Short mmCIF file of N, CA and C in Angstrom, two decimals:
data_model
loop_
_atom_site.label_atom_id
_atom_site.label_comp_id
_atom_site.label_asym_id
_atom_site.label_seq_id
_atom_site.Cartn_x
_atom_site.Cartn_y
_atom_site.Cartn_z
N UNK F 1 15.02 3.16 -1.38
CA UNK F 1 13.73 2.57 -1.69
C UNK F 1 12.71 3.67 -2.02
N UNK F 2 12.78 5.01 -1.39
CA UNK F 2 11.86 6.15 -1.70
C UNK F 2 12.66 6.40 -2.60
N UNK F 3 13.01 6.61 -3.02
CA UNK F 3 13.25 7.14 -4.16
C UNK F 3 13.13 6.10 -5.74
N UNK F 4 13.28 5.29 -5.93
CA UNK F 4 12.93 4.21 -6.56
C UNK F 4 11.57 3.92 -6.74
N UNK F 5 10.83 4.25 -5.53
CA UNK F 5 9.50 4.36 -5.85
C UNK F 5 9.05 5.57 -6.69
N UNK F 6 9.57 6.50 -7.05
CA UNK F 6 9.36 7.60 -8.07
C UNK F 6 9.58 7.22 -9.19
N UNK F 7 10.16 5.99 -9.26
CA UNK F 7 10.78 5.94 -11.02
C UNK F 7 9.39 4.97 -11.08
N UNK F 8 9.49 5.28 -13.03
CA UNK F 8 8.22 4.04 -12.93
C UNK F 8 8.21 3.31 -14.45
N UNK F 9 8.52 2.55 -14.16
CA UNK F 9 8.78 1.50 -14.93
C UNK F 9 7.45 1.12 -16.28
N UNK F 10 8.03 0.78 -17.44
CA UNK F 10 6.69 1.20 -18.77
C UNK F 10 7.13 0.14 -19.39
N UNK F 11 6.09 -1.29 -19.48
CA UNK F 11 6.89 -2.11 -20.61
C UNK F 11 5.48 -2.68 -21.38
N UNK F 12 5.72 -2.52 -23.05
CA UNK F 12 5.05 -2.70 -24.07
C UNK F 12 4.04 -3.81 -22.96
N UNK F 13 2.46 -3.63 -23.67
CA UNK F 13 1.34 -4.52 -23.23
C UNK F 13 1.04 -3.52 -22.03
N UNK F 14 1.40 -3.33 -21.24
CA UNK F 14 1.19 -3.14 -19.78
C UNK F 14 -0.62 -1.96 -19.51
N UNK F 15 -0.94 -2.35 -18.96
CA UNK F 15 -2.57 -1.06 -18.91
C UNK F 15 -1.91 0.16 -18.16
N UNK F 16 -2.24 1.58 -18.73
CA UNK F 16 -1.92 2.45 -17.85
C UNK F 16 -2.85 3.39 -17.99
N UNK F 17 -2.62 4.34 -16.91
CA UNK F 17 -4.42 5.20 -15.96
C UNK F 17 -3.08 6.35 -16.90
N UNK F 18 -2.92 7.13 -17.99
CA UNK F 18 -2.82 8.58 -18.66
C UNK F 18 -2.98 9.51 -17.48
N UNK F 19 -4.19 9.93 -17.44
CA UNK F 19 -3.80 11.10 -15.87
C UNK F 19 -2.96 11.32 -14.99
N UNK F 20 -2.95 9.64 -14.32
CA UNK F 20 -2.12 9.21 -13.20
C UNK F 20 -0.71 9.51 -13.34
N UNK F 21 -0.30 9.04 -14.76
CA UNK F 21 1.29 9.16 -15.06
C UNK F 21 1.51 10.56 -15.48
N UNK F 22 0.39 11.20 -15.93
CA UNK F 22 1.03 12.47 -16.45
C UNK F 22 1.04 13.71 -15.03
N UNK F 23 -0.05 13.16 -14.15
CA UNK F 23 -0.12 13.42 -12.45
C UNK F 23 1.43 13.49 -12.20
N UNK F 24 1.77 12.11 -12.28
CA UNK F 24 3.15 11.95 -11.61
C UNK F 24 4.21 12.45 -12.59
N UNK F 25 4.21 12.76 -13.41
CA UNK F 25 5.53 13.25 -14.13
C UNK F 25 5.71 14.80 -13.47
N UNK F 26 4.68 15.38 -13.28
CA UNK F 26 4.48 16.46 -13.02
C UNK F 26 5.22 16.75 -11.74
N UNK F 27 4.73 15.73 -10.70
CA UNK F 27 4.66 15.87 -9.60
C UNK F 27 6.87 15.78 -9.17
N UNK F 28 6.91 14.65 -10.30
CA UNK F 28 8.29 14.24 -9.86
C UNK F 28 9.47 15.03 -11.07
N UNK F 29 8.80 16.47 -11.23
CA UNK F 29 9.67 17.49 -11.90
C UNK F 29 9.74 17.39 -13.48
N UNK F 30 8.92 16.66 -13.91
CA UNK F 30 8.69 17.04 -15.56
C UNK F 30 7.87 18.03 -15.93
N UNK F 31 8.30 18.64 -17.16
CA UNK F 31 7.22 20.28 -17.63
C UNK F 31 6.94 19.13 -19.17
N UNK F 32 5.51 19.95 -19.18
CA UNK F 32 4.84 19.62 -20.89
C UNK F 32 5.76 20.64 -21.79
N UNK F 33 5.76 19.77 -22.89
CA UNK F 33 6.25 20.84 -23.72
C UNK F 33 6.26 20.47 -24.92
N UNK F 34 6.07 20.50 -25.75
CA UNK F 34 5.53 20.43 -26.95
C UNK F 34 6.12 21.19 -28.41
N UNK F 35 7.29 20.21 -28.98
CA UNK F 35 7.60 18.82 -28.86
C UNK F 35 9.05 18.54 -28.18
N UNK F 36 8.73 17.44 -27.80
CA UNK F 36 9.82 17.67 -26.25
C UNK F 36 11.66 17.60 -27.12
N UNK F 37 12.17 18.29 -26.02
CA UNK F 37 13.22 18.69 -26.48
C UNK F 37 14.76 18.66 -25.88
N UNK F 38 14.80 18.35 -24.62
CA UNK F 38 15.67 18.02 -23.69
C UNK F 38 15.00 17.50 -22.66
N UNK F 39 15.76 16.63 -21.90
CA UNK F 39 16.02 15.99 -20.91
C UNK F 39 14.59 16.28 -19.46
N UNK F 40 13.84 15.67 -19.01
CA UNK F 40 12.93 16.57 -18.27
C UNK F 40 11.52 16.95 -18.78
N UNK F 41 11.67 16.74 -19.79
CA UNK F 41 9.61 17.03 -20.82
C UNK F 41 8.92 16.12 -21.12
N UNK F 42 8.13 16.22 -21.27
CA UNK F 42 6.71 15.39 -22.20
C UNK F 42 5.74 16.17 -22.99
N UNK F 43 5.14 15.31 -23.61
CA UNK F 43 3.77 16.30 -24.70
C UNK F 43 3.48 14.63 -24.93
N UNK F 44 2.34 15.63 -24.85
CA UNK F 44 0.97 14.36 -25.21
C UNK F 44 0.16 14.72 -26.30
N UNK F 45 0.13 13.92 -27.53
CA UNK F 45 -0.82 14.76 -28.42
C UNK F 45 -1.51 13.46 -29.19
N UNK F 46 -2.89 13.49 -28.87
CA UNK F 46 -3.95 12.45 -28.85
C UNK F 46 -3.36 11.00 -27.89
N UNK F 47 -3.54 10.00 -28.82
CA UNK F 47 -2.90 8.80 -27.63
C UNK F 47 -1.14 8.71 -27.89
N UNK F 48 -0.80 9.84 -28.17
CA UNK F 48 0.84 9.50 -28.34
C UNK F 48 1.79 10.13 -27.07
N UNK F 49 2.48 9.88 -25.91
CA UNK F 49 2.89 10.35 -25.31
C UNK F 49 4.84 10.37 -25.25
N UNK F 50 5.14 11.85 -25.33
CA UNK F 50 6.77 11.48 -26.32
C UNK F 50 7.02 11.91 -24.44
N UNK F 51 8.32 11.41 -24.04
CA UNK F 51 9.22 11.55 -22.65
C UNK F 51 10.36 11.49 -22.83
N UNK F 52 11.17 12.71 -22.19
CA UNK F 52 12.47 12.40 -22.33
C UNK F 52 13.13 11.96 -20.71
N UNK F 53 13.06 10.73 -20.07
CA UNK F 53 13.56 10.43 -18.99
C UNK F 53 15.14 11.04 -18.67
N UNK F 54 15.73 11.54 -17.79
CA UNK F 54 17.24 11.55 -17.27
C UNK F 54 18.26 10.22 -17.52
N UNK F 55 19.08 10.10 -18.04
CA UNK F 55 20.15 8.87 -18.07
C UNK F 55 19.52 8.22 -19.35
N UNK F 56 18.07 8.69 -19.57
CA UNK F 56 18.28 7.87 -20.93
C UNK F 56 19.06 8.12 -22.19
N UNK F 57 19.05 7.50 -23.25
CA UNK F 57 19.85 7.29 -24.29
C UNK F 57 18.95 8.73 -25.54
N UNK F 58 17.74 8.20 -25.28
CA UNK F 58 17.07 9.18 -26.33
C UNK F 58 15.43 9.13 -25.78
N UNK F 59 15.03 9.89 -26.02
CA UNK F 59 13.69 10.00 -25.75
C UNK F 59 12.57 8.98 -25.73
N UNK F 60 11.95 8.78 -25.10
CA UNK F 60 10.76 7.48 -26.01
C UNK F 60 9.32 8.36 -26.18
N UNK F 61 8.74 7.79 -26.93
CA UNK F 61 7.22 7.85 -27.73
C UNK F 61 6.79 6.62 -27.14
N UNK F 62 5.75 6.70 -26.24
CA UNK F 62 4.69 5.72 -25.96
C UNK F 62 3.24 5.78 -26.89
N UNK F 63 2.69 5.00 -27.63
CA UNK F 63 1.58 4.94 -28.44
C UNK F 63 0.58 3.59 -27.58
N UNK F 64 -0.30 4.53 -27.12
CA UNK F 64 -1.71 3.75 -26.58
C UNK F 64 -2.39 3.47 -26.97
N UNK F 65 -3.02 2.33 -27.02
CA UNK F 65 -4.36 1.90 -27.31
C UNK F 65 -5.16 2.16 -26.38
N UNK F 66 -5.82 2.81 -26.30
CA UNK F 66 -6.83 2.86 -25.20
C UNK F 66 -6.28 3.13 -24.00
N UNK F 67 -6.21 2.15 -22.88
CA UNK F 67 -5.79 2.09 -21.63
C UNK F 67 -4.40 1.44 -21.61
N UNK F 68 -3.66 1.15 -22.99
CA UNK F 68 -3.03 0.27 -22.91
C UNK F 68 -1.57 1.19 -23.94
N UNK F 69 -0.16 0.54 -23.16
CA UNK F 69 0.77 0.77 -24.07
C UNK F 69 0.51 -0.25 -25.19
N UNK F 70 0.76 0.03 -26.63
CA UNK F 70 0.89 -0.39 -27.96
C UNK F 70 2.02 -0.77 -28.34
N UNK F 71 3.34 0.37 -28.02
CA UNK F 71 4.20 -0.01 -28.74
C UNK F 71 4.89 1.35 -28.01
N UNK F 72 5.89 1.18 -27.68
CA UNK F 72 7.59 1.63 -27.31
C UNK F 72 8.50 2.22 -28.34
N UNK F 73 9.22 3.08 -28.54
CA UNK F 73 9.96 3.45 -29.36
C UNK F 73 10.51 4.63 -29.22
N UNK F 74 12.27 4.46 -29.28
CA UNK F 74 12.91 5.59 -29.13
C UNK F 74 12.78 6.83 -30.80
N UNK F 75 12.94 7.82 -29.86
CA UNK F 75 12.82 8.77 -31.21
C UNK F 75 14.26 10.09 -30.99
N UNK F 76 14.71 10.44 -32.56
CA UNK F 76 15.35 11.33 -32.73
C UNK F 76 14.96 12.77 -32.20
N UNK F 77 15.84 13.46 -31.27
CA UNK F 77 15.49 14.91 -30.82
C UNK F 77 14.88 15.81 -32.15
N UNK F 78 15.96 15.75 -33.04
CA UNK F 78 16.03 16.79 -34.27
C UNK F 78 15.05 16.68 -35.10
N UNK F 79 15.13 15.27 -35.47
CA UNK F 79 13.94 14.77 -36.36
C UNK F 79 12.59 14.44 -35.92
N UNK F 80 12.55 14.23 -34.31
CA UNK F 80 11.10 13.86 -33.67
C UNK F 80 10.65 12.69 -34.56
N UNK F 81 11.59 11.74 -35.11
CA UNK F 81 11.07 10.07 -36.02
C UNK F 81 11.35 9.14 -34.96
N UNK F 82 10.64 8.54 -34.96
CA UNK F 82 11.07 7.13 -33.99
C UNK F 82 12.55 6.24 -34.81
N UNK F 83 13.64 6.25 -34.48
CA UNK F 83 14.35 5.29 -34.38
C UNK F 83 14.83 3.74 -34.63
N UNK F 84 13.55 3.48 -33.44
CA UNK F 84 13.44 2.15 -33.04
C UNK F 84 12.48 1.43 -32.09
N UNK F 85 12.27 0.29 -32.04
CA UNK F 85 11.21 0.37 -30.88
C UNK F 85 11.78 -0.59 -29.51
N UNK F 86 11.73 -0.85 -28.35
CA UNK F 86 12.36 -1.24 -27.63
C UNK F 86 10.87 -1.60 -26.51
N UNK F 87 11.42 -2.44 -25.91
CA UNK F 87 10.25 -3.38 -24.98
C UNK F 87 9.56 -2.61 -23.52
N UNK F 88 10.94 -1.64 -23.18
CA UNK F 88 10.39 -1.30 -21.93
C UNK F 88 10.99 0.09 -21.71
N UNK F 89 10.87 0.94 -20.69
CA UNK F 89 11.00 2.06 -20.52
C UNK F 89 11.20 2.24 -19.04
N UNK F 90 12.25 3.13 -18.45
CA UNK F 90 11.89 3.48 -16.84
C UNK F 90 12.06 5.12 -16.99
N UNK F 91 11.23 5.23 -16.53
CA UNK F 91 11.32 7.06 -16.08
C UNK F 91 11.44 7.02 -15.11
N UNK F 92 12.58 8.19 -14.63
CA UNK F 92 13.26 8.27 -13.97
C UNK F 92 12.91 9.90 -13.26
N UNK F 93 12.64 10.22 -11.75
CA UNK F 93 12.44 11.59 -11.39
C UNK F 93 13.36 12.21 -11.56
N UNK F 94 12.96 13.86 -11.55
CA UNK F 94 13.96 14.54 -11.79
C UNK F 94 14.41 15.55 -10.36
N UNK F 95 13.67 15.21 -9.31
CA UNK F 95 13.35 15.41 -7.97
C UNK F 95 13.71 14.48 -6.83
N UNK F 96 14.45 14.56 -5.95
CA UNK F 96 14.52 13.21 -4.70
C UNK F 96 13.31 13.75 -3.98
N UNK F 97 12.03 14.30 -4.20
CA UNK F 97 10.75 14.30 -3.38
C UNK F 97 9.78 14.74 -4.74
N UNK F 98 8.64 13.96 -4.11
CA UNK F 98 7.43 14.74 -5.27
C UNK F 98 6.88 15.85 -4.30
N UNK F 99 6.57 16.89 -5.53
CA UNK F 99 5.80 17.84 -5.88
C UNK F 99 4.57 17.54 -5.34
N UNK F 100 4.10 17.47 -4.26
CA UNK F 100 2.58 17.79 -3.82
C UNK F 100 2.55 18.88 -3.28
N UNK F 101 0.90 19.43 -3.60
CA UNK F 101 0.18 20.62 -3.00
C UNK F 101 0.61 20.53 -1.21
N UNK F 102 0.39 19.70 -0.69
CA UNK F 102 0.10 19.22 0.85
C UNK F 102 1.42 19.81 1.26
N UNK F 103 2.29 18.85 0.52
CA UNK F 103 4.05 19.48 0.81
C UNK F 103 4.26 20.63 0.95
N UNK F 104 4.11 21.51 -0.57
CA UNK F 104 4.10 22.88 -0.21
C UNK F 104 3.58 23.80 0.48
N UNK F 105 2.19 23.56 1.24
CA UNK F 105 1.21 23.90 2.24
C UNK F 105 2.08 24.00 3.14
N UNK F 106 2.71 23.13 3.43
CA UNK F 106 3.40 22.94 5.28
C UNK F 106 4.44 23.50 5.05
N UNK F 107 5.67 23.56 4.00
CA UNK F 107 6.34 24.63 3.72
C UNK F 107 6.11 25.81 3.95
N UNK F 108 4.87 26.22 3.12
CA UNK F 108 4.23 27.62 3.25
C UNK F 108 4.06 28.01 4.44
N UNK F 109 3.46 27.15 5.40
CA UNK F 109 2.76 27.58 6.99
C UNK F 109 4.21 27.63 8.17
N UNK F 110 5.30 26.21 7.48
CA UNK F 110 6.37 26.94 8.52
C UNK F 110 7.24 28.06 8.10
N UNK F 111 7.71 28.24 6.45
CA UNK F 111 8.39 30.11 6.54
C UNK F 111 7.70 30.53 6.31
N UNK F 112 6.07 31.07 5.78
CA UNK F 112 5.66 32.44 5.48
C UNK F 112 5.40 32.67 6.58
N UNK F 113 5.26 32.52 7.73
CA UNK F 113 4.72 32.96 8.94
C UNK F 113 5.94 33.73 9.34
N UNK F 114 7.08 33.77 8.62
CA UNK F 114 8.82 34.18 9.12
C UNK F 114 8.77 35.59 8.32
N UNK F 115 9.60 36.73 8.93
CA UNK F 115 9.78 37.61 8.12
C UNK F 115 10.72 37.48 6.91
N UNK F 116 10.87 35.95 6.45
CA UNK F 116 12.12 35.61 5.97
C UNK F 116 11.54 35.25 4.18
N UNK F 117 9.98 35.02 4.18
CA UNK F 117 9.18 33.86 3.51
C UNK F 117 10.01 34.85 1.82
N UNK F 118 9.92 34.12 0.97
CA UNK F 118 10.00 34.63 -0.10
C UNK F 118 9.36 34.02 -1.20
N UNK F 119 8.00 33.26 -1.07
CA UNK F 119 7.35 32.72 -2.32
C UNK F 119 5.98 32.49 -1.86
N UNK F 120 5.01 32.68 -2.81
CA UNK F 120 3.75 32.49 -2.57
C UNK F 120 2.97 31.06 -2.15
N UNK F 121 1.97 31.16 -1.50
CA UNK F 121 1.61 30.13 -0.78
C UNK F 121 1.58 28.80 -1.35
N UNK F 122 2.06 27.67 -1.60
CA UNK F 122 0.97 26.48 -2.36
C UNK F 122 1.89 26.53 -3.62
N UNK F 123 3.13 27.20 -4.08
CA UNK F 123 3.38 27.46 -4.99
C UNK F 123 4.74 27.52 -5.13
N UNK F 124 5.63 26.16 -6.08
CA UNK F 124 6.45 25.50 -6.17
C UNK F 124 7.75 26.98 -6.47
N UNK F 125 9.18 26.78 -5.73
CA UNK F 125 10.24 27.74 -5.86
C UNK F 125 11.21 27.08 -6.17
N UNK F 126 12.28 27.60 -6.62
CA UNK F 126 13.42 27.29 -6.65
C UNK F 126 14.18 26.72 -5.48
N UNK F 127 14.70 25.44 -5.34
CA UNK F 127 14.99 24.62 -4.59
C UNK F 127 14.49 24.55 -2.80
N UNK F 128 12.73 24.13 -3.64
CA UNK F 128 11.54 23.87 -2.17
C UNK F 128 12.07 23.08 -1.65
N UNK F 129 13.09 21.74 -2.81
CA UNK F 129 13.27 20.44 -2.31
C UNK F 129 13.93 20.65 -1.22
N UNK F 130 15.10 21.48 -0.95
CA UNK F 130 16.41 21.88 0.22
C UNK F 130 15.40 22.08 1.50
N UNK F 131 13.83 22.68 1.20
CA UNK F 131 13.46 22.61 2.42
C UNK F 131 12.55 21.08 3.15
N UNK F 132 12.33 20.49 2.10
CA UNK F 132 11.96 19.39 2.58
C UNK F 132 12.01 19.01 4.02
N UNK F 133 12.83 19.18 4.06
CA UNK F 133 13.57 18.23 5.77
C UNK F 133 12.71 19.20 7.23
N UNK F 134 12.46 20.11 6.76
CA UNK F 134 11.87 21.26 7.55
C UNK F 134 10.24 20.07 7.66
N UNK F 135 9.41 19.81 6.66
CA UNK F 135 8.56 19.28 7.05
C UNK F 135 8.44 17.83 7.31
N UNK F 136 9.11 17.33 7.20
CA UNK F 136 9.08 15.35 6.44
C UNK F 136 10.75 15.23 7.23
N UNK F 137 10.91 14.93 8.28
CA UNK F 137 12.23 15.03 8.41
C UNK F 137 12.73 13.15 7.95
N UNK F 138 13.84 13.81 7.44
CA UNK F 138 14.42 12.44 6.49
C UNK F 138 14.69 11.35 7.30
N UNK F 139 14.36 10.37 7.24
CA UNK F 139 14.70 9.07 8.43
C UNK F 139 15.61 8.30 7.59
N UNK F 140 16.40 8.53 6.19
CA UNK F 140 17.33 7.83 5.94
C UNK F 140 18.48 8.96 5.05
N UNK F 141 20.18 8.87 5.10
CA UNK F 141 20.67 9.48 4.53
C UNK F 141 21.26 8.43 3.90
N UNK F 142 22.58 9.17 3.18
CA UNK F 142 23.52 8.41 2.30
C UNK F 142 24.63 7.02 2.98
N UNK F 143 24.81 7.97 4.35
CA UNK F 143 25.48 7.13 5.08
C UNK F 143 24.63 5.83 5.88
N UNK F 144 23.40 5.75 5.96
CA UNK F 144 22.78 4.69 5.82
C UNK F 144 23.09 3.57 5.28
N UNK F 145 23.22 3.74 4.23
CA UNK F 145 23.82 2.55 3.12
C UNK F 145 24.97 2.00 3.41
N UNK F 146 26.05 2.55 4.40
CA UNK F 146 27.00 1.91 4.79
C UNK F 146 26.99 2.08 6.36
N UNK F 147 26.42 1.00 6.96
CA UNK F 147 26.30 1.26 8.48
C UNK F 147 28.14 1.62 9.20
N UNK F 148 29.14 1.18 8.83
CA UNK F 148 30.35 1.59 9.52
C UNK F 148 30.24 2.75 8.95
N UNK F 149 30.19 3.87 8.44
CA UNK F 149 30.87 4.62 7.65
C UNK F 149 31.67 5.39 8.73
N UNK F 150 32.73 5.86 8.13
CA UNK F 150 33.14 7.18 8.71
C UNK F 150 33.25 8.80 7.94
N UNK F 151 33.19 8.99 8.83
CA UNK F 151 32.89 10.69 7.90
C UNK F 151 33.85 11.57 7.74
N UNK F 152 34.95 11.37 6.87
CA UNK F 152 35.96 12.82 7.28
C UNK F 152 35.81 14.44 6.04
N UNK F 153 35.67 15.07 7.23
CA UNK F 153 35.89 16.48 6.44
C UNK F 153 36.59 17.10 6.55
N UNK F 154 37.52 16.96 5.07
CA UNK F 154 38.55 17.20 5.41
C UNK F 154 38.91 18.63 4.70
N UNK F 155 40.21 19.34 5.10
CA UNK F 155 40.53 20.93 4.58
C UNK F 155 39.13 21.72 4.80
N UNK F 156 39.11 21.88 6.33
CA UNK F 156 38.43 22.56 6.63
C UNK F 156 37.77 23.62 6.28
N UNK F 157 39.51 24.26 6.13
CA UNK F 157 39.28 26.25 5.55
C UNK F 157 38.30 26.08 3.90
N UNK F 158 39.07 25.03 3.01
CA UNK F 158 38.35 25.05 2.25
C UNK F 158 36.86 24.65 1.93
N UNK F 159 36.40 23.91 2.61
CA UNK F 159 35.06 24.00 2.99
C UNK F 159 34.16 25.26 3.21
N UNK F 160 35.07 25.78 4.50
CA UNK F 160 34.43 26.99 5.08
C UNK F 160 34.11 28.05 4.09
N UNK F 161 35.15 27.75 2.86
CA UNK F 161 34.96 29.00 1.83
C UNK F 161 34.02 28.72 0.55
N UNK F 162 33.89 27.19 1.01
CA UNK F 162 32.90 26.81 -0.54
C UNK F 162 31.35 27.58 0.35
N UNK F 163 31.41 27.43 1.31
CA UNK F 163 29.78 27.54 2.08
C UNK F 163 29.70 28.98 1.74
N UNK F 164 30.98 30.17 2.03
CA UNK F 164 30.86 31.20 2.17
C UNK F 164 30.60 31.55 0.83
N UNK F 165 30.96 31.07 -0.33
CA UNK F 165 30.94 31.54 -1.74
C UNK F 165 29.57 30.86 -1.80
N UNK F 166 29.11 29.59 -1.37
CA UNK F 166 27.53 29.79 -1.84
C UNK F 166 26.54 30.34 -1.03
N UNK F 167 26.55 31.12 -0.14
CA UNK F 167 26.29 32.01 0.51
C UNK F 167 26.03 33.05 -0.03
N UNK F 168 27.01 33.66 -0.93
CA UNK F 168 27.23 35.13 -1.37
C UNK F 168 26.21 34.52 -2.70
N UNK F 169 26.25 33.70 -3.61
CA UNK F 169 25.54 33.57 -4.45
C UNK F 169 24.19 33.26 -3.95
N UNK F 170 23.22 32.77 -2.82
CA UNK F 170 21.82 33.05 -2.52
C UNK F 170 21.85 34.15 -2.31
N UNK F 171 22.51 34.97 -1.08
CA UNK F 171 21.88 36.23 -0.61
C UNK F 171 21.50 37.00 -1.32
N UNK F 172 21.83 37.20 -2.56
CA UNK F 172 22.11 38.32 -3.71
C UNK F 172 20.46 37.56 -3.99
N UNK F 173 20.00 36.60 -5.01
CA UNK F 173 18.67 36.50 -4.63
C UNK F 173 17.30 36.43 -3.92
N UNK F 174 17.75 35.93 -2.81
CA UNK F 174 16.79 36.13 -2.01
C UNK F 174 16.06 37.44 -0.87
N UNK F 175 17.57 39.01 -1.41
CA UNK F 175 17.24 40.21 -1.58
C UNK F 175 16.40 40.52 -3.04
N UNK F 176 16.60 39.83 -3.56
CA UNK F 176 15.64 40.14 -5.38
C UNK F 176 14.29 39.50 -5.06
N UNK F 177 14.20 38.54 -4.44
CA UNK F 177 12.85 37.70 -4.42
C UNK F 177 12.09 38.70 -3.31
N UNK F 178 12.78 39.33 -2.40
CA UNK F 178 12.36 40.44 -1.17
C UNK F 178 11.96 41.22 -2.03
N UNK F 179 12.60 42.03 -2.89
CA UNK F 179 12.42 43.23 -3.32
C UNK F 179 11.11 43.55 -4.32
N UNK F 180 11.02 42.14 -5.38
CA UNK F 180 10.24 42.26 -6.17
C UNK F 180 8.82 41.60 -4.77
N UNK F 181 8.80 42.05 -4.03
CA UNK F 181 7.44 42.15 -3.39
C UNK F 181 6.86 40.50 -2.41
N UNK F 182 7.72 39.28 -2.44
CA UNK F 182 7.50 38.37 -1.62
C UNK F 182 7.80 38.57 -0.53
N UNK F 183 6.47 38.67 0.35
CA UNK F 183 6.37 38.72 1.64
C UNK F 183 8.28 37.95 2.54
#
């Protein structure tokens, strides 16, 4: 259900607050970019707003009237032409948490205080999301969804060696993120 609440649903007629959505694209891992080009962007240029949602088929172009969607329509990457036009739209995050300032604050205040911290205060890193749970601890997982579940983990050793191989691939950065000067 949290997460579903990130996606947000766009269908021709509908009134929409521009700030708000371009607030939240932001927030739920979209970059501007101009003119969008893979999977993850937007650009806004006057009332035309182009998005390329995750799982979609092709990009859409939203055209506003005012406060209002006008008209829907998928468009070609290469060509940046609309296609076609289609009734509704869901954007989809590219994040299982939004991007707020507040979030990263309490991040910031429980590791930079660590001799461990490696990113500046207030200011989004490479997978903040993994720390999530540190501030907001999760009150639902996967196994939720199936109240019997059982859990087997199985081939132990091989486990033990996937952790150890992604292990060896952070440490090697987060001596680089040390070095180039984060506290």
């Amino acid at each position: 259900e949290f997460y579903r609440q990130l996606a947000r649903p766009i269908r021709q007629g509908d009134p929409i607050a521009l700030e708000e959505l371009l607030e939240h694209l932001e927030t739920v891992g979209y970059l501007r970019h101009d003119p969008v080009e893979m999977v993850g962007q937007y650009s806004l240029r006057g009332g035309i707003l182009d998005v390329y949602s995750p799982e979609a088929r092709r990009p859409v172009r939203l055209e506003l009237f005012g406060d209002e969607v006008e008209s829907i329509r998928e468009f070609d990457l290469n060509s940046q032409r609309s296609v076609g036009p289609i009734g509704s739209t869901l954007l989809l995050p590219l994040t299982e948490f939004p991007l707020r300032q507040d979030l990263l604050a309490d991040l910031s205040a429980r590791t930079n205080g660590s001799e461990t911290a490696i990113y500046a205060p207030g200011e989004p890193f490479a997978g903040w999301e993994y720390l999530v749970p540190l501030v907001t601890p999760l009150s639902h997982t996967m196994l939720d969804l199936c109240g019997d579940a059982v859990l087997f983990l199985d081939e132990p050793r091989e486990l033990r060696k996937e952790i150890e191989r992604l292990w060896s691939l952070l440490e090697p950065e987060f001596h680089q993120a040390q070095q180039k000067g984060h506290p």
